[in-house]
């Protein structure tokens, strides 16, 4: 039995009239008859954990919001979706925008937010348009904004606005996202204070991922217990797994948590082209530790199971690499990303990512030594845990774990004899940076 | 010495109204800065110093603040770009599907390097980070539109179409 909560096989589900035909916007009506506390309890009971990468329990996060009704409160829905390997939230924007809107209404009610922002990365121009269309329709139908009072006969209402970013991975970090909404550079803030105490413009704010919020109407409709019974008990529900890289049918697959990684790759994503072996898999976007091809047998895809193999579920973005993949190149590319995206506030992250990139490029050029591998791990260790936000860890983990788990491949690269094609041997040798004894001259 | 022509920056009544309306969405009006910058870029092709000064005056914030914001976000251009801005994603998923080969092909076809603009002002090539389209890699963003599942043939066809537009 396949269960679909987010990406249903209903034609034109993105249209408001079709969504309503299937019970859409009835869940907010139902929710408004309960107290906000009851909704939070229901979400706690569901066991829903955030889909933005950190798997934080959603109900618990909501319960941190102060109950004071006389101060502004905000909900930010995180659709920055810039983690390499992730392309799931855009499926919701495109195919199920009204469920997201209804989810926002219920969530905003639960935490008492009068204003909600959907933060969408600027590059997603098409998906911003689609989402705006859905939002306009929902406003017109009286489901959003002040008209809610009339439609649902309550005091509560919330406005929903789209805030588009302008190209910066770091704005997906929750406090950077708030600074970006405030019209500032997207610098992460030092925590504590946490957003529930000091968020947008200093007022209580909750930040949740798009996929997290899109699950809420189904939880209200069918109850927390129903949701908790899907997939793995400690990390229940379905996940939108985005599969890319060396697979025959890349794409987004909605499957219960705990689905076998091998099933996702072979049954759903059609296996590896040319039936090649898998060398490496990144299970949850590039920020998560890569795992070896021989670790995937029997591996379930949920937060706890991935922890056991020394990785994490992240955003569920699975990147598959076949046996011919050059992992040094992959790691250098990943590191280049974090170096480019580092906001520059913390020295370990700003400088460390650059150093790691330089060393990796040196290895790529064939000028690396085995000392470089330890140096890389040393730099990574000096970044991890020593920064304002988790981008530092995200940059350190791939380096640490890729080298640890594929030591042989990296060793082979740095121990390769250095071949230099030289027309004028003496002259070139004098100029080369490489110690002479390491040079083996090609005789033929 | 070639002098850059200084274009006077001015939003129309209608544009100013749009910005006013957007301001009401936020607790503080300077939150609309990204939208003001988008509008400047749309109107003038890129964001000039005059544009930044205009934005600062419009929002009652310092020019330095505007400069800081402009330079933080990659989608804002502070230099002119070609009519078609070819943004090639080379991040992991695209790289595994041949993005670097596509980039090279593009560079040789247009006879420029990434970061450069063709002399006829038609094309600029940029290497960009993950576009959130990894399942349909390799991907190129041309101005606002995504072209997915590309290969060399489709890419050259796209370039020819753009040339003849
Ligand atoms: C560098 C960095 C980038 C992030 N990017 C995103 C993102 O694009 N989308 C997202 O939902 N969360 C992202 N996060 C996680 C958010 O900070 C936050 O934990 C999340 O949006 C909370 O939502 P959730 O509890 O529903 O998962 C990022 C975190 C970091 C450190
Ligand atoms: S860890 Fe990196 S990205 Fe995060 S705040 Fe520090 S410098 Fe910025
Ligand atoms: S890696 Fe190119 S779109 Fe994600």
XYZ file of C-alpha atoms and ligand atoms in Angstrom:
652
model
C 0.000 0.000 0.000
C 1.431 3.298 -0.935
C 0.425 6.255 1.121
C 0.547 9.734 -0.286
C 0.076 12.734 1.944
C 1.783 15.453 -0.047
C 1.990 14.496 -3.702
C -1.317 12.853 -4.498
C -2.156 11.270 -7.805
C -5.107 13.574 -8.345
C -5.105 15.537 -11.604
C -5.113 19.326 -11.227
C -4.862 19.108 -7.453
C -3.017 22.437 -7.551
C -6.246 24.185 -8.504
C -8.329 25.559 -5.674
C -11.602 24.056 -6.890
C -10.119 20.559 -7.167
C -8.448 20.906 -3.779
C -11.792 21.916 -2.278
C -13.589 19.015 -3.922
C -11.319 16.742 -1.925
C -12.045 18.370 1.399
C -9.593 21.222 1.100
C -9.957 24.165 3.497
C -12.226 22.072 5.714
C -9.323 21.257 8.008
C -8.734 24.880 8.928
C -12.440 25.094 9.733
C -12.076 22.045 11.949
C -8.916 23.417 13.539
C -10.518 26.750 14.386
C -13.084 24.918 16.508
C -10.298 23.666 18.740
C -7.998 25.703 20.947
C -4.446 26.423 19.779
C -3.196 24.235 22.649
C -5.247 21.311 21.391
C -3.741 21.668 17.925
C -0.233 21.742 19.350
C -1.059 18.616 21.369
C -2.312 16.878 18.227
C 0.858 17.762 16.328
C 2.959 16.551 19.264
C 1.013 13.297 19.236
C 1.661 12.916 15.500
C 5.402 12.782 16.115
C 5.982 15.079 13.132
C 9.605 16.169 12.914
C 10.878 19.055 10.793
C 11.693 18.325 7.163
C 14.166 21.192 6.812
C 17.158 19.114 7.854
C 17.399 19.043 11.630
C 14.377 16.791 12.354
C 13.277 18.891 15.318
C 9.838 17.870 16.716
C 7.351 20.377 15.299
C 4.802 20.349 18.113
C 7.528 20.967 20.675
C 8.893 23.883 18.633
C 5.430 25.435 18.506
C 5.000 25.079 22.262
C 7.972 27.424 22.802
C 5.955 30.326 21.430
C 4.743 32.695 24.165
C 0.988 32.698 24.674
C 0.756 36.490 25.027
C -1.911 37.694 22.622
C -0.922 41.346 22.682
C 2.364 41.192 20.813
C 2.972 40.534 17.118
C 3.988 36.965 16.305
C 5.197 35.536 13.042
C 5.404 32.304 11.106
C 8.106 31.902 8.462
C 7.801 29.039 6.051
C 11.185 28.076 4.734
C 11.211 27.455 0.997
C 14.773 28.558 0.402
C 15.593 25.035 -0.808
C 19.224 25.576 -1.713
C 20.834 22.482 -0.235
C 22.527 20.708 -3.163
C 20.599 17.527 -3.881
C 17.272 18.945 -2.631
C 14.445 19.725 -4.991
C 11.364 18.639 -3.094
C 9.676 21.796 -1.799
C 9.202 23.010 -5.334
C 7.016 19.927 -5.950
C 4.688 21.214 -3.259
C 4.681 24.729 -4.741
C 3.806 23.263 -8.113
C 1.489 20.380 -7.355
C -0.044 21.018 -3.943
C 0.147 24.722 -3.070
C -3.232 24.869 -1.350
C -2.336 22.188 1.155
C 0.679 24.321 2.037
C -1.546 27.383 2.420
C -4.021 25.479 4.567
C -1.111 24.159 6.619
C 0.106 27.714 7.151
C -3.346 28.823 8.314
C -3.551 26.022 10.881
C 0.025 26.505 12.072
C -0.394 30.267 12.343
C -3.516 29.702 14.418
C -1.700 27.258 16.692
C 1.134 29.683 17.446
C -0.954 32.855 17.245
C 0.773 34.431 14.250
C -1.095 37.242 12.531
C 1.385 37.354 9.691
C 3.060 34.506 7.815
C 5.795 34.695 5.227
C 6.708 32.063 2.694
C 10.384 32.595 1.921
C 11.153 31.276 -1.561
C 14.562 31.372 -3.214
C 14.719 34.008 -5.956
C 15.818 31.556 -8.631
C 12.463 29.787 -8.313
C 10.737 32.487 -10.415
C 8.345 29.971 -11.923
C 7.412 28.454 -8.583
C 6.977 31.878 -7.014
C 4.496 32.646 -9.783
C 2.630 29.371 -9.221
C 2.527 29.883 -5.473
C 1.375 33.483 -5.861
C -1.457 32.351 -8.122
C -2.622 29.831 -5.526
C -2.364 32.451 -2.817
C -4.369 34.974 -4.835
C -7.076 32.358 -5.361
C -7.165 31.520 -1.666
C -7.415 35.217 -0.747
C -10.201 35.687 -3.225
C -12.116 32.716 -1.859
C -11.896 34.302 1.586
C -9.645 31.645 3.158
C -6.731 33.965 3.909
C -6.521 37.420 5.454
C -9.239 39.420 7.198
C -11.969 37.699 5.225
C -11.238 34.573 7.283
C -13.311 36.107 10.074
C -16.380 36.067 7.876
C -15.661 32.757 6.173
C -15.008 30.824 9.348
C -16.838 32.961 11.869
C -13.897 33.458 14.221
C -11.698 36.272 15.468
C -8.557 34.729 14.134
C -7.018 35.633 10.818
C -3.593 35.619 9.290
C -2.105 37.224 6.223
C 0.269 35.228 4.079
C 2.925 36.885 1.940
C 5.607 35.496 -0.302
C 9.049 36.933 0.326
C 11.483 36.122 -2.419
C 15.167 35.716 -1.756
C 17.869 36.780 -4.171
C 20.426 34.002 -4.281
C 22.098 32.962 -1.028
C 22.135 29.448 0.422
C 22.711 30.801 3.893
C 19.287 32.482 3.906
C 17.845 28.998 4.452
C 19.351 29.072 7.945
C 16.463 30.216 10.096
C 17.990 33.309 11.675
C 19.619 34.405 8.411
C 16.205 33.992 6.818
C 14.713 36.401 9.309
C 17.454 38.949 8.686
C 16.802 38.588 4.975
C 13.096 39.283 5.485
C 14.070 42.326 7.533
C 15.917 43.614 4.476
C 19.414 42.971 5.767
C 22.348 40.875 4.637
C 21.516 37.254 5.371
C 23.760 36.849 8.410
C 22.873 34.108 10.884
C 22.295 35.376 14.423
C 23.948 34.111 17.568
C 21.604 31.796 19.473
C 20.255 32.041 22.142
C 17.983 33.959 22.082
C 15.981 31.562 19.941
C 13.418 32.753 17.382
C 10.457 31.893 19.643
C 11.757 34.563 22.031
C 13.476 36.958 19.686
C 12.592 36.507 16.029
C 11.480 38.803 13.238
C 11.956 42.421 14.343
C 12.549 41.015 17.809
C 9.125 39.384 18.146
C 8.315 35.691 18.710
C 8.694 33.739 15.473
C 8.499 30.130 14.357
C 10.334 28.880 11.291
C 9.299 25.649 9.608
C 10.115 23.971 6.338
C 7.559 23.898 3.498
C 7.176 20.108 3.634
C 6.704 20.175 7.415
C 3.830 22.648 7.150
C 2.223 20.868 4.198
C 1.738 17.804 6.440
C -0.355 19.705 8.982
C -3.801 19.577 7.270
C -3.555 15.781 7.010
C -2.734 15.552 10.722
C -5.780 17.654 11.602
C -7.946 15.631 9.242
C -6.904 12.144 10.316
C -5.503 12.744 13.772
C -2.041 12.615 15.273
C -2.247 8.899 16.008
C -2.892 8.102 12.371
C 0.185 10.059 11.313
C 2.302 8.476 14.039
C 1.444 5.026 12.678
C 3.002 5.717 9.256
C 6.578 4.633 8.692
C 9.095 4.555 11.522
C 7.624 5.311 14.965
C 10.471 7.632 15.962
C 10.327 9.625 12.739
C 6.861 9.032 11.339
C 5.136 10.088 8.148
C 6.242 10.131 4.571
C 9.260 11.929 3.143
C 9.746 13.491 -0.245
C 12.925 11.757 -1.317
C 14.699 13.562 -4.116
C 16.926 11.141 -5.992
C 19.610 12.454 -8.340
C 22.991 11.555 -9.759
C 23.658 8.159 -11.287
C 20.159 6.657 -11.418
C 17.957 5.826 -14.360
C 14.864 7.620 -13.116
C 15.841 10.604 -11.014
C 12.977 12.449 -9.371
C 11.017 13.053 -6.181
C 9.379 10.001 -4.578
C 7.011 10.255 -1.641
C 7.559 7.208 0.546
C 7.098 6.336 4.217
C 10.063 6.932 6.469
C 12.008 3.741 6.948
C 11.811 2.773 3.277
C 14.942 0.862 2.311
C 17.529 2.979 0.521
C 18.067 0.133 -1.928
C 14.333 0.132 -2.714
C 14.415 3.854 -3.360
C 17.398 3.515 -5.678
C 16.515 0.300 -7.471
C 12.726 -0.003 -7.285
C 11.693 3.610 -7.630
C 14.625 5.418 -9.220
C 15.236 2.597 -11.693
C 18.719 1.519 -10.626
C 22.122 2.665 -11.797
C 22.791 3.212 -15.522
C 24.821 0.418 -17.062
C 24.171 -1.642 -13.933
C 27.276 -0.166 -12.416
C 28.103 -0.598 -8.760
C 27.439 2.200 -6.302
C 30.528 3.720 -4.795
C 29.037 6.423 -2.629
C 25.674 7.841 -1.584
C 24.916 11.202 -0.024
C 21.673 10.439 1.814
C 20.299 13.867 2.721
C 21.798 16.710 0.725
C 25.487 17.568 0.514
C 25.662 18.778 4.130
C 25.231 15.240 5.415
C 28.082 12.730 5.770
C 28.424 10.561 2.641
C 28.196 6.803 3.069
C 29.908 3.946 1.246
C 28.174 1.785 -1.319
C 28.678 -1.228 0.948
C 26.790 0.488 3.772
C 23.491 0.776 1.927
C 22.295 -2.822 2.083
C 19.351 -3.040 4.484
C 19.650 0.642 5.400
C 16.346 2.283 6.258
C 15.809 5.907 5.415
C 14.809 7.673 8.595
C 16.536 9.887 11.147
C 17.459 7.138 13.616
C 18.648 4.531 11.108
C 20.917 7.009 9.369
C 22.366 8.122 12.677
C 23.439 4.526 13.220
C 25.546 4.505 10.083
C 27.093 7.841 10.936
C 25.057 10.074 8.691
C 21.770 11.970 8.777
C 18.533 12.199 6.823
C 18.839 15.956 6.246
C 16.420 17.017 3.538
C 16.099 13.537 2.025
C 18.074 14.565 -1.053
C 19.786 11.367 -2.175
C 22.755 11.668 -4.530
C 23.938 8.368 -6.003
C 27.480 7.991 -7.367
C 28.556 4.997 -9.402
C 31.864 3.138 -9.257
C 33.550 5.409 -11.815
C 32.950 8.594 -9.858
C 35.981 10.656 -8.921
C 35.322 11.357 -5.254
C 38.152 13.875 -4.969
C 36.422 15.924 -7.606
C 33.077 15.527 -5.855
C 34.498 16.578 -2.508
C 36.278 19.560 -4.042
C 33.021 20.649 -5.670
C 31.082 20.289 -2.439
C 33.732 22.272 -0.582
C 33.689 24.970 -3.228
C 29.988 25.345 -2.553
C 30.420 25.943 1.175
C 33.351 28.271 0.572
C 31.191 30.264 -1.838
C 28.177 30.319 0.480
C 29.944 31.048 3.770
C 28.621 34.404 4.944
C 32.024 35.263 6.356
C 31.080 36.119 9.940
C 33.112 33.363 11.623
C 36.800 32.969 10.946
C 36.872 29.143 11.077
C 34.142 28.894 8.431
C 35.273 31.788 6.233
C 38.954 30.815 6.195
C 38.653 27.080 6.765
C 36.412 26.434 3.779
C 38.902 28.296 1.571
C 41.847 26.334 2.931
C 40.086 23.018 2.452
C 39.248 23.990 -1.103
C 42.852 24.938 -1.847
C 44.154 21.651 -0.470
C 41.573 19.647 -2.405
C 42.392 21.477 -5.604
C 46.062 20.725 -4.998
C 45.230 17.026 -4.652
C 43.111 17.198 -7.814
C 46.079 18.679 -9.671
C 48.171 15.717 -8.579
C 50.326 17.773 -6.230
C 48.897 16.447 -2.983
C 50.799 14.564 -0.282
C 49.462 12.188 2.338
C 49.970 14.918 4.911
C 47.279 16.839 3.090
C 44.624 14.322 4.072
C 45.330 14.743 7.765
C 45.557 18.472 7.275
C 42.097 18.473 5.676
C 40.639 16.558 8.610
C 42.413 18.885 11.007
C 40.945 21.964 9.354
C 37.494 20.341 9.271
C 37.737 19.581 13.010
C 38.640 23.164 13.675
C 35.543 24.391 11.868
C 33.066 21.902 13.311
C 31.317 23.227 16.389
C 33.228 26.506 16.384
C 30.875 28.672 14.404
C 27.696 30.711 14.754
C 25.577 28.529 12.499
C 25.501 24.981 11.221
C 26.967 25.837 7.820
C 30.344 25.304 9.445
C 29.438 21.717 10.350
C 27.902 21.227 6.928
C 31.215 22.154 5.353
C 33.267 20.027 7.739
C 31.290 16.780 7.646
C 31.618 15.885 3.968
C 35.386 16.434 4.178
C 35.848 14.456 7.373
C 33.642 11.545 6.460
C 34.453 11.327 2.785
C 38.147 11.002 3.594
C 37.532 8.643 6.507
C 35.220 6.386 4.514
C 37.154 6.428 1.262
C 40.664 6.714 2.664
C 42.056 4.289 0.060
C 40.875 6.372 -2.840
C 42.284 9.551 -1.357
C 45.565 7.850 -0.393
C 45.948 6.556 -3.914
C 45.521 10.069 -5.228
C 48.134 11.650 -3.038
C 50.683 8.863 -3.432
C 50.585 8.760 -7.172
C 53.946 9.235 -8.780
C 54.101 12.617 -10.342
C 54.550 12.466 -14.075
C 55.666 15.619 -15.744
C 55.927 15.926 -19.476
C 58.982 18.066 -20.028
C 60.765 19.063 -23.184
C 63.664 20.636 -21.345
C 64.202 18.511 -18.282
C 66.863 20.420 -16.435
C 65.207 23.764 -16.842
C 61.766 22.562 -15.830
C 63.044 20.676 -12.841
C 64.680 23.753 -11.456
C 61.367 25.580 -11.604
C 59.119 22.897 -10.209
C 57.820 23.121 -6.651
C 57.975 19.367 -6.193
C 60.977 17.940 -4.310
C 63.296 16.428 -6.904
C 63.397 12.988 -5.342
C 59.666 12.624 -5.842
C 59.896 13.106 -9.549
C 59.952 10.028 -11.725
C 60.733 10.954 -15.252
C 58.802 9.364 -18.063
C 61.450 7.704 -20.183
C 59.376 6.898 -23.258
C 38.616 56.835 -21.872
C 35.143 55.485 -22.367
C 32.722 57.160 -20.059
C 29.793 55.190 -18.686
C 26.635 57.046 -19.469
C 24.930 57.980 -16.255
C 21.280 57.131 -16.510
C 19.009 59.002 -14.202
C 17.188 56.570 -11.968
C 13.513 57.173 -11.433
C 10.591 54.852 -10.753
C 7.269 55.613 -12.390
C 4.201 56.546 -10.331
C 2.905 53.024 -10.770
C 6.147 51.430 -9.674
C 6.258 53.647 -6.620
C 2.734 52.588 -5.761
C 3.668 48.930 -6.066
C 6.538 49.471 -3.639
C 4.255 51.369 -1.235
C 1.820 48.461 -1.269
C 4.571 45.937 -0.604
C 5.796 47.994 2.350
C 2.519 47.396 4.152
C 3.321 43.701 4.350
C 6.098 44.276 6.819
C 6.483 45.708 10.295
C 9.245 47.953 8.971
C 9.247 49.379 5.458
C 12.929 48.741 4.637
C 12.069 45.045 4.296
C 11.068 45.776 0.714
C 14.675 46.466 -0.238
C 15.039 43.206 -2.174
C 11.959 44.064 -4.232
C 13.265 47.574 -4.898
C 16.552 46.090 -6.078
C 14.766 43.559 -8.278
C 12.824 46.394 -9.853
C 15.976 48.432 -10.456
C 17.641 45.449 -12.063
C 14.625 44.720 -14.237
C 14.437 48.315 -15.375
C 18.091 49.162 -15.895
C 19.649 45.745 -16.510
C 21.928 45.960 -13.489
C 22.263 47.912 -10.287
C 24.314 51.080 -10.569
C 25.625 53.346 -7.831
C 22.914 55.807 -8.788
C 20.375 53.003 -8.376
C 21.671 52.229 -4.903
C 21.490 55.879 -3.931
C 17.938 56.023 -5.238
C 16.958 52.927 -3.241
C 18.559 54.368 -0.108
C 16.651 57.649 -0.440
C 13.426 55.836 -1.211
C 13.654 53.693 1.920
C 15.306 56.201 4.189
C 18.342 54.017 4.817
C 22.038 54.562 4.204
C 23.690 53.941 0.862
C 26.209 51.705 2.613
C 23.406 49.474 3.861
C 22.061 49.144 0.319
C 25.531 48.367 -1.025
C 25.920 45.711 1.661
C 22.672 44.049 0.662
C 23.341 44.236 -3.080
C 26.727 42.578 -2.741
C 25.442 39.856 -0.418
C 22.979 38.284 -2.852
C 24.258 36.598 -5.990
C 21.242 37.439 -8.127
C 21.993 41.155 -8.163
C 24.350 42.287 -10.909
C 26.485 45.327 -10.320
C 27.829 45.128 -13.865
C 25.936 44.880 -17.146
C 25.119 41.364 -18.287
C 24.181 40.131 -21.749
C 20.637 39.963 -23.024
C 20.678 36.287 -22.124
C 22.313 35.401 -18.841
C 23.326 31.750 -19.088
C 23.701 30.391 -15.573
C 25.184 26.931 -15.582
C 24.777 24.841 -12.436
C 27.898 22.771 -11.814
C 27.050 21.475 -8.355
C 27.351 17.742 -7.618
C 24.194 16.327 -9.204
C 24.694 18.397 -12.350
C 28.425 17.673 -12.393
C 27.717 13.928 -12.302
C 25.543 14.462 -15.383
C 28.156 16.365 -17.372
C 27.675 20.005 -16.358
C 31.364 20.875 -16.708
C 31.438 19.477 -20.220
C 28.400 21.606 -21.041
C 30.072 24.662 -19.577
C 33.164 24.044 -21.690
C 31.050 23.552 -24.786
C 29.247 26.787 -24.081
C 32.516 28.658 -23.624
C 33.926 27.403 -26.903
C 30.681 27.940 -28.795
C 30.398 31.552 -27.645
C 34.131 32.109 -27.549
C 34.077 33.625 -24.066
C 34.954 32.378 -20.600
C 32.566 32.141 -17.676
C 32.015 35.569 -16.175
C 32.343 37.217 -19.582
C 29.880 38.678 -22.067
C 29.961 38.248 -25.839
C 30.961 41.390 -27.737
C 27.500 41.685 -29.279
C 26.082 41.900 -25.758
C 23.881 38.884 -26.337
C 25.240 36.305 -23.891
C 26.871 36.221 -20.474
C 28.015 32.914 -18.981
C 28.050 32.338 -15.232
C 28.791 29.254 -13.195
C 26.205 28.987 -10.424
C 25.404 26.816 -7.424
C 22.623 24.230 -7.127
C 19.404 25.523 -8.677
C 17.166 23.065 -6.845
C 16.639 21.099 -10.003
C 19.007 18.191 -9.401
C 16.489 15.562 -10.529
C 16.498 17.046 -14.002
C 20.252 17.675 -14.194
C 22.117 19.155 -15.907
C 20.318 22.465 -15.687
C 20.917 25.935 -17.055
C 18.988 29.002 -16.014
C 18.560 31.558 -18.797
C 17.447 34.836 -17.253
C 14.496 33.543 -15.183
C 13.791 30.278 -16.971
C 15.144 26.832 -16.244
C 16.241 24.530 -19.064
C 16.397 21.040 -17.631
C 17.689 17.624 -18.710
C 20.170 19.272 -21.062
C 22.771 17.698 -23.291
C 25.162 19.227 -25.813
C 22.752 18.988 -28.677
C 19.863 20.591 -26.820
C 22.181 23.275 -25.518
C 23.423 24.261 -28.973
C 19.868 24.265 -30.243
C 18.862 26.573 -27.402
C 21.750 28.951 -28.180
C 20.756 29.066 -31.827
C 17.159 29.775 -30.940
C 18.210 32.623 -28.671
C 20.516 34.016 -31.358
C 17.689 34.125 -33.868
C 15.112 35.582 -31.519
C 23.236 26.624 6.134
C 21.830 26.180 6.375
C 20.915 26.169 5.327
C 19.611 25.767 5.541
N 18.745 25.759 4.479
C 17.463 25.389 4.678
C 16.535 25.392 3.603
O 16.863 25.735 2.475
N 15.254 25.024 3.860
C 14.850 24.649 5.111
O 13.683 24.346 5.308
N 15.705 24.612 6.139
C 17.001 24.977 5.948
N 17.859 24.980 7.024
C 17.341 24.593 8.355
C 16.673 25.776 9.048
O 17.648 26.483 9.777
C 15.594 25.352 10.020
O 16.118 24.412 10.888
C 14.379 24.751 9.374
O 13.866 25.578 8.363
C 13.336 24.506 10.404
O 12.205 23.879 9.833
P 11.715 22.446 10.308
O 11.747 22.426 11.807
O 10.347 22.354 9.763
O 12.649 21.458 9.720
C 19.193 25.367 6.824
C 20.114 25.356 7.864
C 21.410 25.760 7.654
C 22.370 25.731 8.798
S 29.281 29.287 10.154
Fe 29.812 30.224 8.198
S 27.849 30.694 7.280
Fe 27.422 30.308 9.456
S 27.534 32.319 10.405
Fe 29.583 31.499 10.522
S 30.644 32.243 8.656
Fe 28.436 32.529 8.367
S 23.078 20.265 -8.578
Fe 22.445 21.375 -10.317
S 20.408 21.806 -9.815
Fe 21.083 20.839 -8.004
